[in-house]
PDB file of C-alpha atoms and ligand atoms in Angstrom:
ATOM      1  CA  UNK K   1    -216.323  67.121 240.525  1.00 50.00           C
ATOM      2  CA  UNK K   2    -215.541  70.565 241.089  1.00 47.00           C
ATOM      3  CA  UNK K   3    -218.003  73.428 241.527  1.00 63.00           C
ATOM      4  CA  UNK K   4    -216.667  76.552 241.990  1.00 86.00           C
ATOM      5  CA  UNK K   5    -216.086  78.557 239.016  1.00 95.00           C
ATOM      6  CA  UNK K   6    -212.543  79.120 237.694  1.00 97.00           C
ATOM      7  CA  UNK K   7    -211.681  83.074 237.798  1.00 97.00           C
ATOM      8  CA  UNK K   8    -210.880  83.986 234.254  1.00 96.00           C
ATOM      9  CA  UNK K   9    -207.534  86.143 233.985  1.00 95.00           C
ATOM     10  CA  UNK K  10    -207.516  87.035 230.560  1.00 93.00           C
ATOM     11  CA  UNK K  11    -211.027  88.876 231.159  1.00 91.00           C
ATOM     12  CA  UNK K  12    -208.644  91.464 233.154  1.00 88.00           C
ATOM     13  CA  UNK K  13    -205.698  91.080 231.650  1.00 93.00           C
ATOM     14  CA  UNK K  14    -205.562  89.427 228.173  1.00 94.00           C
ATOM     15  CA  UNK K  15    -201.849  89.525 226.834  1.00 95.00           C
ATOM     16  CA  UNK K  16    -200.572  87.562 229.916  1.00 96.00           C
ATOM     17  CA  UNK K  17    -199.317  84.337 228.642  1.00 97.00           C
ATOM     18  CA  UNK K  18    -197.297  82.620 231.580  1.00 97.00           C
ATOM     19  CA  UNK K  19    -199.054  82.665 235.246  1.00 98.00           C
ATOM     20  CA  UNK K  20    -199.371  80.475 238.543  1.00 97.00           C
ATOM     21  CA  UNK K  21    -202.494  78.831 239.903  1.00 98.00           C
ATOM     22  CA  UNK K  22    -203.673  76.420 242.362  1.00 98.00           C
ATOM     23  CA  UNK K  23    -204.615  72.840 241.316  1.00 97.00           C
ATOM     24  CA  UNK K  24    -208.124  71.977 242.521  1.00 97.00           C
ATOM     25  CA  UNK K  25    -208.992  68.355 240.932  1.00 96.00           C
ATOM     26  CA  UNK K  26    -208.475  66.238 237.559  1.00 95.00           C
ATOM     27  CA  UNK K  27    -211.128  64.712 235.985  1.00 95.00           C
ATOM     28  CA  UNK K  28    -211.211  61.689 233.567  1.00 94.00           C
ATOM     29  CA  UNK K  29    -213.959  62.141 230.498  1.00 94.00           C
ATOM     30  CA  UNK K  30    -213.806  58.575 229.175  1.00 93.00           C
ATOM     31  CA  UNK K  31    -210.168  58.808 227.915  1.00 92.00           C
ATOM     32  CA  UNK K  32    -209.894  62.575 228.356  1.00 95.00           C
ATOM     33  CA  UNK K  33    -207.721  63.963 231.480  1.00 96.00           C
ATOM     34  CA  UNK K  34    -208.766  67.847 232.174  1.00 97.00           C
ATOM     35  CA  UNK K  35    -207.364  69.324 234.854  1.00 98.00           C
ATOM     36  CA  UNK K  36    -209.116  72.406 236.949  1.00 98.00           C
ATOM     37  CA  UNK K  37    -207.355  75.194 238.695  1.00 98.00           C
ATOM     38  CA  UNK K  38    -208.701  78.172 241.201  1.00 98.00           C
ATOM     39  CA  UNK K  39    -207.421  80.428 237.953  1.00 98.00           C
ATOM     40  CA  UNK K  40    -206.556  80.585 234.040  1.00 98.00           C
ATOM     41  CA  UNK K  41    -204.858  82.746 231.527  1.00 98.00           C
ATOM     42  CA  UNK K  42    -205.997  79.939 228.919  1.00 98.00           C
ATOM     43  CA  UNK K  43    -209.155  81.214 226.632  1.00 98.00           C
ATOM     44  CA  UNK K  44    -211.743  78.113 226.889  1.00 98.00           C
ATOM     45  CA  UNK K  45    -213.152  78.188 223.106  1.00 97.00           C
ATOM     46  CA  UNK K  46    -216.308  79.999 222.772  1.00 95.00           C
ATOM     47  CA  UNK K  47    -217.230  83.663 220.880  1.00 92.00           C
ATOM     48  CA  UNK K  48    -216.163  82.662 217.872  1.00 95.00           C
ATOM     49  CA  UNK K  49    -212.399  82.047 219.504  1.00 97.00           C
ATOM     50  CA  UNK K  50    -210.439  78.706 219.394  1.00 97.00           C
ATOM     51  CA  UNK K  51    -208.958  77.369 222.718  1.00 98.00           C
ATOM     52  CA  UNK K  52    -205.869  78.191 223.823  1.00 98.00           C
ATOM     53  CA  UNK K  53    -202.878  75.329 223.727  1.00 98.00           C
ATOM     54  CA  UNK K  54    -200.130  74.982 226.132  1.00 98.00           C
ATOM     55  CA  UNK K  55    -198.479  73.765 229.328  1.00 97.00           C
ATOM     56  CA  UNK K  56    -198.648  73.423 232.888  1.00 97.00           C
ATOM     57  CA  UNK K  57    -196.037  72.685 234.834  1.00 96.00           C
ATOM     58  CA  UNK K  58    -195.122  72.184 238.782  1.00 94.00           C
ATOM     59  CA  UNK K  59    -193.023  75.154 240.160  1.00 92.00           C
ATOM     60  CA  UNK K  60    -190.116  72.653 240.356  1.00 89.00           C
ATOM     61  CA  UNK K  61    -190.911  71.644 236.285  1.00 87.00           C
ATOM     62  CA  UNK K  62    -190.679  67.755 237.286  1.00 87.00           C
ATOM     63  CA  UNK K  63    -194.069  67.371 235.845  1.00 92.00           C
ATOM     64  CA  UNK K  64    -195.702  68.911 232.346  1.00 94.00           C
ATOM     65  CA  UNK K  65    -199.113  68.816 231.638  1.00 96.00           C
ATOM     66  CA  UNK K  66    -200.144  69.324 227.815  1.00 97.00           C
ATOM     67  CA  UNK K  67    -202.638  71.568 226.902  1.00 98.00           C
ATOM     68  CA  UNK K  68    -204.304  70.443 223.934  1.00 97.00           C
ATOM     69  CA  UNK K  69    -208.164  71.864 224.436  1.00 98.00           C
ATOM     70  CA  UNK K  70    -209.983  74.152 226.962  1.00 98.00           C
ATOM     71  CA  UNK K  71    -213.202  74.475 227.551  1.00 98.00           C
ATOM     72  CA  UNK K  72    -215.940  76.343 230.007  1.00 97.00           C
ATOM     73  CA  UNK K  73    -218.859  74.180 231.085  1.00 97.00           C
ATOM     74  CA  UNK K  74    -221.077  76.358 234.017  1.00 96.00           C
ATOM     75  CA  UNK K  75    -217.932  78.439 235.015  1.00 96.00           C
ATOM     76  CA  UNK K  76    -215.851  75.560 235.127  1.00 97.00           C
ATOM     77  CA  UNK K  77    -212.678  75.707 232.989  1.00 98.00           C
ATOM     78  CA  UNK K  78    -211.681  72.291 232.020  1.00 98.00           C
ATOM     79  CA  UNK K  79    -208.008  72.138 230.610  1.00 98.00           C
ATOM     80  CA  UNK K  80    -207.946  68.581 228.401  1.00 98.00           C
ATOM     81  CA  UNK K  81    -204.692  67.274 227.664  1.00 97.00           C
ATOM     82  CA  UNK K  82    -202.267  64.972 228.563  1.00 95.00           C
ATOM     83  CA  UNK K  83    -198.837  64.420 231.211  1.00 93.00           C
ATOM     84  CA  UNK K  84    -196.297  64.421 229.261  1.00 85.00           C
ATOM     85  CA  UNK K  85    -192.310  63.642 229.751  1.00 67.00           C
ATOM     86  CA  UNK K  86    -190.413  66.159 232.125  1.00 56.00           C
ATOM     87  CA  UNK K  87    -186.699  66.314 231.850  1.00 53.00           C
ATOM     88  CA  UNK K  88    -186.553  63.999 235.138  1.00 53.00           C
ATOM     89  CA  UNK K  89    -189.563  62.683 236.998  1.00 50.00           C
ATOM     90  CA  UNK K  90    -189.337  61.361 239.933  1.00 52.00           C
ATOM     91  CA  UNK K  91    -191.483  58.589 241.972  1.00 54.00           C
ATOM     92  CA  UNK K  92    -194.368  59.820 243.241  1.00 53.00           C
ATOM     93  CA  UNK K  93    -195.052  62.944 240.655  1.00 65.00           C
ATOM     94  CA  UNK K  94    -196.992  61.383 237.787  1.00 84.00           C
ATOM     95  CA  UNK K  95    -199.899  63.841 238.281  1.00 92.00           C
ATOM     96  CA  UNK K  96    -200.500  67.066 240.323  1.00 94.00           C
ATOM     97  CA  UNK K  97    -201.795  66.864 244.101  1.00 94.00           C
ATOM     98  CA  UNK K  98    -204.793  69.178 245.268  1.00 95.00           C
ATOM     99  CA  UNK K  99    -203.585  72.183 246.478  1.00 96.00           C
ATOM    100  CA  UNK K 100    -200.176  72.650 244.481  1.00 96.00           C
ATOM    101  CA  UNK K 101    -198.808  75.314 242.714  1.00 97.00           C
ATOM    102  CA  UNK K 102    -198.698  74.903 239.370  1.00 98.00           C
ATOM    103  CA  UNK K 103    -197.017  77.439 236.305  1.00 98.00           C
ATOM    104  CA  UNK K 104    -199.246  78.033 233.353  1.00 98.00           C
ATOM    105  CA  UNK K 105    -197.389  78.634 229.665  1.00 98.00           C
ATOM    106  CA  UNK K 106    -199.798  79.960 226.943  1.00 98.00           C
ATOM    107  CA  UNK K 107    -198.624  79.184 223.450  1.00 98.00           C
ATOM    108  CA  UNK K 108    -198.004  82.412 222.767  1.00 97.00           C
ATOM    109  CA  UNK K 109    -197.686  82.513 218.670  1.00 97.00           C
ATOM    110  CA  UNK K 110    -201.022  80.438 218.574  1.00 97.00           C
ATOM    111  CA  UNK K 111    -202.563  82.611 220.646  1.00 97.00           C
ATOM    112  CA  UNK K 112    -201.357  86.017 219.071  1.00 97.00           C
ATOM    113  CA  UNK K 113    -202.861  84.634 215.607  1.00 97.00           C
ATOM    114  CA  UNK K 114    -206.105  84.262 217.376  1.00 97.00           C
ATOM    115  CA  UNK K 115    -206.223  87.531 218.811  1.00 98.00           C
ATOM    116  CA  UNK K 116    -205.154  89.023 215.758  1.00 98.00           C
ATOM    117  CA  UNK K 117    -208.399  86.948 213.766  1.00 98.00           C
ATOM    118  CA  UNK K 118    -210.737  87.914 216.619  1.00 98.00           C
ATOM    119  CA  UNK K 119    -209.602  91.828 216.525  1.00 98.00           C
ATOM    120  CA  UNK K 120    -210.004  91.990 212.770  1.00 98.00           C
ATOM    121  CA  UNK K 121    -213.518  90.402 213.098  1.00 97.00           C
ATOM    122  CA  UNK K 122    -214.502  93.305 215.195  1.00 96.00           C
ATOM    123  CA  UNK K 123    -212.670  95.588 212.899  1.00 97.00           C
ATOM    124  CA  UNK K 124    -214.932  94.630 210.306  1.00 97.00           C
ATOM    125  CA  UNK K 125    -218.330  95.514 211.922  1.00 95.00           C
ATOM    126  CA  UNK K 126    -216.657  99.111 212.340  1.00 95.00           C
ATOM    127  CA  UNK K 127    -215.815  98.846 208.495  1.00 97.00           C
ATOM    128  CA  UNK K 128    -219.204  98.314 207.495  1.00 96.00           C
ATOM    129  CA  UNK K 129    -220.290 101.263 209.808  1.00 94.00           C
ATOM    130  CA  UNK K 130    -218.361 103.352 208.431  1.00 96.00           C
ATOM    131  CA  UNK K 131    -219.468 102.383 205.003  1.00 96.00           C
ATOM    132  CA  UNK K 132    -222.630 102.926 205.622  1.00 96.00           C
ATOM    133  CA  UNK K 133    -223.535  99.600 206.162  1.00 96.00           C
ATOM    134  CA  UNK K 134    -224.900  99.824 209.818  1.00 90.00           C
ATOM    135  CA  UNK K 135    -228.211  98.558 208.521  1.00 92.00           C
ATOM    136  CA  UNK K 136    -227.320  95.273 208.904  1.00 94.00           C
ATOM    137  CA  UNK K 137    -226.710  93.923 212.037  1.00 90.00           C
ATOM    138  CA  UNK K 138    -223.519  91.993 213.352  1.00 90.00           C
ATOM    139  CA  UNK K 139    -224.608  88.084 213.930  1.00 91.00           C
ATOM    140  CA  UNK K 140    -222.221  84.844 214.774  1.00 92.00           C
ATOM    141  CA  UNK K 141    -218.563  85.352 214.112  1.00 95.00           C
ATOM    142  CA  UNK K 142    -216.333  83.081 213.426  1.00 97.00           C
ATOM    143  CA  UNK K 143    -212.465  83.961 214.180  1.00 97.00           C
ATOM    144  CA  UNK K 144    -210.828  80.507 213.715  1.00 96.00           C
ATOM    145  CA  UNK K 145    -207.997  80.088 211.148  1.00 93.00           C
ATOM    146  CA  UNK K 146    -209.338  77.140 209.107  1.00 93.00           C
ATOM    147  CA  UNK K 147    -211.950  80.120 207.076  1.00 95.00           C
ATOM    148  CA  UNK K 148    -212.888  83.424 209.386  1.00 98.00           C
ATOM    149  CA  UNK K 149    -215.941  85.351 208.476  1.00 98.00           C
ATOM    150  CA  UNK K 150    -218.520  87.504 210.052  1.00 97.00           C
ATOM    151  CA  UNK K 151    -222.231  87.389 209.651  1.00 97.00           C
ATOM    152  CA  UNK K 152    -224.938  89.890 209.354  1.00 96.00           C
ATOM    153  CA  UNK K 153    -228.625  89.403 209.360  1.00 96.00           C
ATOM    154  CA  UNK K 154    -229.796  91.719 205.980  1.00 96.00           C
ATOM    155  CA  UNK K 155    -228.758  91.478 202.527  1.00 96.00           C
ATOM    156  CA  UNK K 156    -226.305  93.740 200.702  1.00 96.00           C
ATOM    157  CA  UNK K 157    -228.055  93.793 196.733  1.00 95.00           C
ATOM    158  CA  UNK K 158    -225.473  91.215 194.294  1.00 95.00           C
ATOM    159  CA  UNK K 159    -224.501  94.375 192.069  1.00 96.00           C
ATOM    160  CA  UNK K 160    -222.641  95.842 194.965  1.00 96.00           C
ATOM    161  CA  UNK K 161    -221.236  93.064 196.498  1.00 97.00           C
ATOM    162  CA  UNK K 162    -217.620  93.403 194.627  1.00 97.00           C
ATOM    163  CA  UNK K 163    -217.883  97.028 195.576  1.00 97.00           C
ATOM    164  CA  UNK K 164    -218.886  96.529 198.730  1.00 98.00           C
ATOM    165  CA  UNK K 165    -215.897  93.666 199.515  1.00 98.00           C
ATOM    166  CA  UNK K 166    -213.715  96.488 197.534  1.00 98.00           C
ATOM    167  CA  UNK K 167    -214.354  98.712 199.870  1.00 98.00           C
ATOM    168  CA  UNK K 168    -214.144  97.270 203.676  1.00 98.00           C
ATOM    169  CA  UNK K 169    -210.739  95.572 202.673  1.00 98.00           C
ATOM    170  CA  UNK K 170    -209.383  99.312 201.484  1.00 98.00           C
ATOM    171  CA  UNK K 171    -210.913 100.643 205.246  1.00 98.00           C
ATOM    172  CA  UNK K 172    -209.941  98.062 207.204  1.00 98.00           C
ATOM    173  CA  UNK K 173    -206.594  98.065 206.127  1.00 98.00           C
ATOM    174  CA  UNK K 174    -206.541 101.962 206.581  1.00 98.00           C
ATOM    175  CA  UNK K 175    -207.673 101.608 210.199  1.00 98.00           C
ATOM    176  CA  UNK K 176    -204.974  99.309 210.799  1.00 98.00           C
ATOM    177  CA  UNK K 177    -202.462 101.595 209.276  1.00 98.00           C
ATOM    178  CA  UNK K 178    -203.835 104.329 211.719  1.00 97.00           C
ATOM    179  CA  UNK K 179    -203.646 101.943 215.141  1.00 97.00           C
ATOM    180  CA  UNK K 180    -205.565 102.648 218.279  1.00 98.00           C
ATOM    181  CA  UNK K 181    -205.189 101.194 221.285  1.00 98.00           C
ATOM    182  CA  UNK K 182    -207.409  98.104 222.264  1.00 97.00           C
ATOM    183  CA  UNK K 183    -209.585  98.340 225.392  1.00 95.00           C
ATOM    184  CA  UNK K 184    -211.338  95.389 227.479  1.00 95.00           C
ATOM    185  CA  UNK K 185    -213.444  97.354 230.507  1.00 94.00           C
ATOM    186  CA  UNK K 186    -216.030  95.240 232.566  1.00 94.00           C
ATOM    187  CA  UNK K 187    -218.769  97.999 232.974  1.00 95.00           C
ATOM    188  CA  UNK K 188    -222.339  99.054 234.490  1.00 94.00           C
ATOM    189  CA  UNK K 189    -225.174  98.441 231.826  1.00 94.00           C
ATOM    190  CA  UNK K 190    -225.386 101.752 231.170  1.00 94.00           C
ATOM    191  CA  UNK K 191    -221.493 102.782 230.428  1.00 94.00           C
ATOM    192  CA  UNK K 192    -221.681  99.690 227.955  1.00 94.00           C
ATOM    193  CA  UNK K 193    -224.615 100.476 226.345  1.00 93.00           C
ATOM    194  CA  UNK K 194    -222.976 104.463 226.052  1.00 93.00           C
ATOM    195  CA  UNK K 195    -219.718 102.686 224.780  1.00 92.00           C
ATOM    196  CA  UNK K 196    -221.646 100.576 221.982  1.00 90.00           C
ATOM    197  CA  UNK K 197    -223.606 103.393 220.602  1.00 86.00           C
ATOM    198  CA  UNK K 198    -226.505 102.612 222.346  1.00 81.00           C
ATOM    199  CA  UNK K 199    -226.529  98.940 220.933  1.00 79.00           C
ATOM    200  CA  UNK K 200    -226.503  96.243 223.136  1.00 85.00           C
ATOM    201  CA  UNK K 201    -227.974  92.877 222.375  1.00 83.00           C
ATOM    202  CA  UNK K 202    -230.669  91.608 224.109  1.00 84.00           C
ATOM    203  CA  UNK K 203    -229.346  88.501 225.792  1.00 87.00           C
ATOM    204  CA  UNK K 204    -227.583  91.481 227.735  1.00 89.00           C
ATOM    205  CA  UNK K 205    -229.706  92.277 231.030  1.00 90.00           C
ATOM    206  CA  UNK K 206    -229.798  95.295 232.686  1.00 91.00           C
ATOM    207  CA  UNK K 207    -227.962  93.644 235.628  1.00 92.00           C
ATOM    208  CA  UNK K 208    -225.385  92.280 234.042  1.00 91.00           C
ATOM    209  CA  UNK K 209    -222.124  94.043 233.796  1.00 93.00           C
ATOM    210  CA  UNK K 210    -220.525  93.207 230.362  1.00 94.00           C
ATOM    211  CA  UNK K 211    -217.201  93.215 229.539  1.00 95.00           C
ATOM    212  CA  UNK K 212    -216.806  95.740 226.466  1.00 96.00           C
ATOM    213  CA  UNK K 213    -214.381  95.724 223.898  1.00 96.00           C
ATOM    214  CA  UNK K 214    -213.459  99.176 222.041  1.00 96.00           C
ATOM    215  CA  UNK K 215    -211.030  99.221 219.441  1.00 97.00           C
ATOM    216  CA  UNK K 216    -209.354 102.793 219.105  1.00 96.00           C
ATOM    217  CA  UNK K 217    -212.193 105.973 219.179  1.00 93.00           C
ATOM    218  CA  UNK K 218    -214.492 103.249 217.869  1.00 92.00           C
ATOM    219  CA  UNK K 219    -217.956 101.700 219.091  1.00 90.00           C
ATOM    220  CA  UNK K 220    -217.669  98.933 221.538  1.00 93.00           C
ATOM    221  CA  UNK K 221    -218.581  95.486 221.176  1.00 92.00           C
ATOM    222  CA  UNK K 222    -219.879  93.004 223.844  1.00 93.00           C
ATOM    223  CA  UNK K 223    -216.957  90.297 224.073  1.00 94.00           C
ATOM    224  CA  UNK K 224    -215.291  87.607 226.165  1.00 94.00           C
ATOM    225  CA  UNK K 225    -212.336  86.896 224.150  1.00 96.00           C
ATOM    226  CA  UNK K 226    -208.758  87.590 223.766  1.00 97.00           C
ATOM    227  CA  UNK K 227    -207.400  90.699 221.180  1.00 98.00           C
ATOM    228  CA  UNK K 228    -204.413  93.008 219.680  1.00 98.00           C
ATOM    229  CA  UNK K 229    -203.288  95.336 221.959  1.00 97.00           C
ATOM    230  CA  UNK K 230    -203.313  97.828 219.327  1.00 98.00           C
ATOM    231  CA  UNK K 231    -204.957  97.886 215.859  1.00 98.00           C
ATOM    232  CA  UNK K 232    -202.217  97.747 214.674  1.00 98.00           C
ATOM    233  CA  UNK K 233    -200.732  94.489 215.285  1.00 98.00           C
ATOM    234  CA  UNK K 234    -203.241  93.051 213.809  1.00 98.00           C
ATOM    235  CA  UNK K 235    -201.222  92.855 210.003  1.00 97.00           C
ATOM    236  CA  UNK K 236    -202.645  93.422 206.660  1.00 98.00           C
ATOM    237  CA  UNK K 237    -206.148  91.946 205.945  1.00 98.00           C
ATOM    238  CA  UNK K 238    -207.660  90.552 202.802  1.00 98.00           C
ATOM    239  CA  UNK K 239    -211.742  90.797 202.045  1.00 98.00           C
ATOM    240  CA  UNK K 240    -212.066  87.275 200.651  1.00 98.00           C
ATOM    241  CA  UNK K 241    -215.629  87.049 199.856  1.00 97.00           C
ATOM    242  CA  UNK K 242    -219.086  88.606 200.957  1.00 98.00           C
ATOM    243  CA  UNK K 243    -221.875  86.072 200.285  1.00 97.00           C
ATOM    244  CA  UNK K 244    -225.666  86.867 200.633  1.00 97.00           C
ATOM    245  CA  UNK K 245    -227.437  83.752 201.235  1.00 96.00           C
ATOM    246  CA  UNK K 246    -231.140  83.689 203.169  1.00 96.00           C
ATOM    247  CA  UNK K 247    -230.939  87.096 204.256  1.00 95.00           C
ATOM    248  CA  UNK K 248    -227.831  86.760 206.184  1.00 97.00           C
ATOM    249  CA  UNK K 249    -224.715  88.642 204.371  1.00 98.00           C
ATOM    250  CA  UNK K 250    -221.401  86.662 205.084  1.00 98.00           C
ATOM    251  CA  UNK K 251    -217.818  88.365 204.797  1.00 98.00           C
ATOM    252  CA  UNK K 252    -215.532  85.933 204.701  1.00 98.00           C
ATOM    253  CA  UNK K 253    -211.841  87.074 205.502  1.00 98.00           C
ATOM    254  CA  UNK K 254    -207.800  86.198 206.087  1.00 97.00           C
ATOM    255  CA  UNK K 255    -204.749  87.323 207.619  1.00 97.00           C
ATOM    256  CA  UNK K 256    -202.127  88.503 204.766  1.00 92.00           C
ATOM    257  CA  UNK K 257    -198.930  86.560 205.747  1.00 72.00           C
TER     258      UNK K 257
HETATM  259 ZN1  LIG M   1    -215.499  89.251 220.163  1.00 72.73          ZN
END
């Protein structure tokens, strides 16, 4: 089993889609084959972000490896897929040898829809401050395309909720018609907490050095995952539905194809 964690590329640079890395191991999970590298550009599923699909391939592309599901266990990335059919393969390269140089493909559509889910999520908590909504605070979000919504723990009172879904799909869509570039800066405690207003959640120590996402001028927002590179690109937006149920306020949203 391998130990040593798996640097993650995308935290520096997220719109790389095609890379190299070393192999390091395989590992066989009952039936499922992950392999491990030194280094990815594929997002492992976690923040509220799907996993990245994909390939990888020797440098001499004799050999493809599907990549079907990632996933981080204790700074581990696992990539779970399967070998698949190369144009020729040759005796002797049914699976990748420790130490070889492999290319990584990201599927770059799938992963641009993701982005542009995850970006519009954190659009939306800047919506709601900038409706005055900054009373409630931002909880679990959920960026996947099978439903998206963020959560905030507080209510919003059932006379305003039309208004109030009204409203943050007119403003989000306006910010997106203004654009702003879209920042990802790992920083000291206190340039982080300066960035997000001061806001920082507490599983967020003062050692740490969090990785801050800041969408235009806007707040930032602490966050591993993958976005737009400008607002922009992240295409029209509908409010679908803000639900108030236990004291947690859901806003449920799309992408406008
Ligand atoms: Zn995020």
């Amino acid at each position: 089993m391998a130990s040593q964690s798996t640097t993650l590329a995308y935290f520096e640079d997220m719109w790389q889609t095609q890379s190299h890395a070393t192999f390091i191991a395989s590992v066989l999970e009952g039936t499922r084959l992950a392999l491990i590298l030194d280094r990815t550009i594929f997002y492992p599923q976690g923040g509220g972000q799907p996993a990245d699909h994909g390939w990888i391939q020797d440098v001499h592309q004799q050999l493809k490896f599907c990549v079907e599901d990632v996933r981080i266990r204790d700074g581990v990335v696992y990539h779970y897929g399967l070998y698949c059919k190369a144009q020729e393969v040759h005796e002797g390269t049914d699976a990748f040898s420790e130490g070889q140089e492999v290319c990584l493909y990201v599927d770059q559509d799938r992963r641009v829809l993701n982005s542009r889910l995850h970006s519009a999520g954190h659009l939306l908590d800047v919506c709601m401050q900038n409706l005055g909504l900054a009373y409630l605070e931002p909880g679990k979000g959920h960026h996947f395309l099978d439903g998206p919504f963020v959560e905030y723990k507080g209510s919003i009172p059932a006379t305003e909720l039309e208004s109030t879904r009204e409203g943050l799909e007119t403003e989000i869509n306006h910010l997106i018609n203004l654009g702003g570039k879209v920042k990802a800066n790992i920083v000291s405690y206190e340039e982080a907490s300066a960035m997000c207003g001061s806001k920082l959640p507490s599983y967020i120590s003062k050692e740490d050095k969090p990785r801050i996402v800041c969408l235009g001028e806007n707040f930032g927002c602490p966050c591993g995952g993958t976005h737009v590179a400008d607002i922009s690109c992240i295409g029209k937006v509908k409010v679908t539905q803000i639900r108030v149920k236990k004291g947690v306020t859901k806003v449920s949203y799309c992408l406008a194809m």
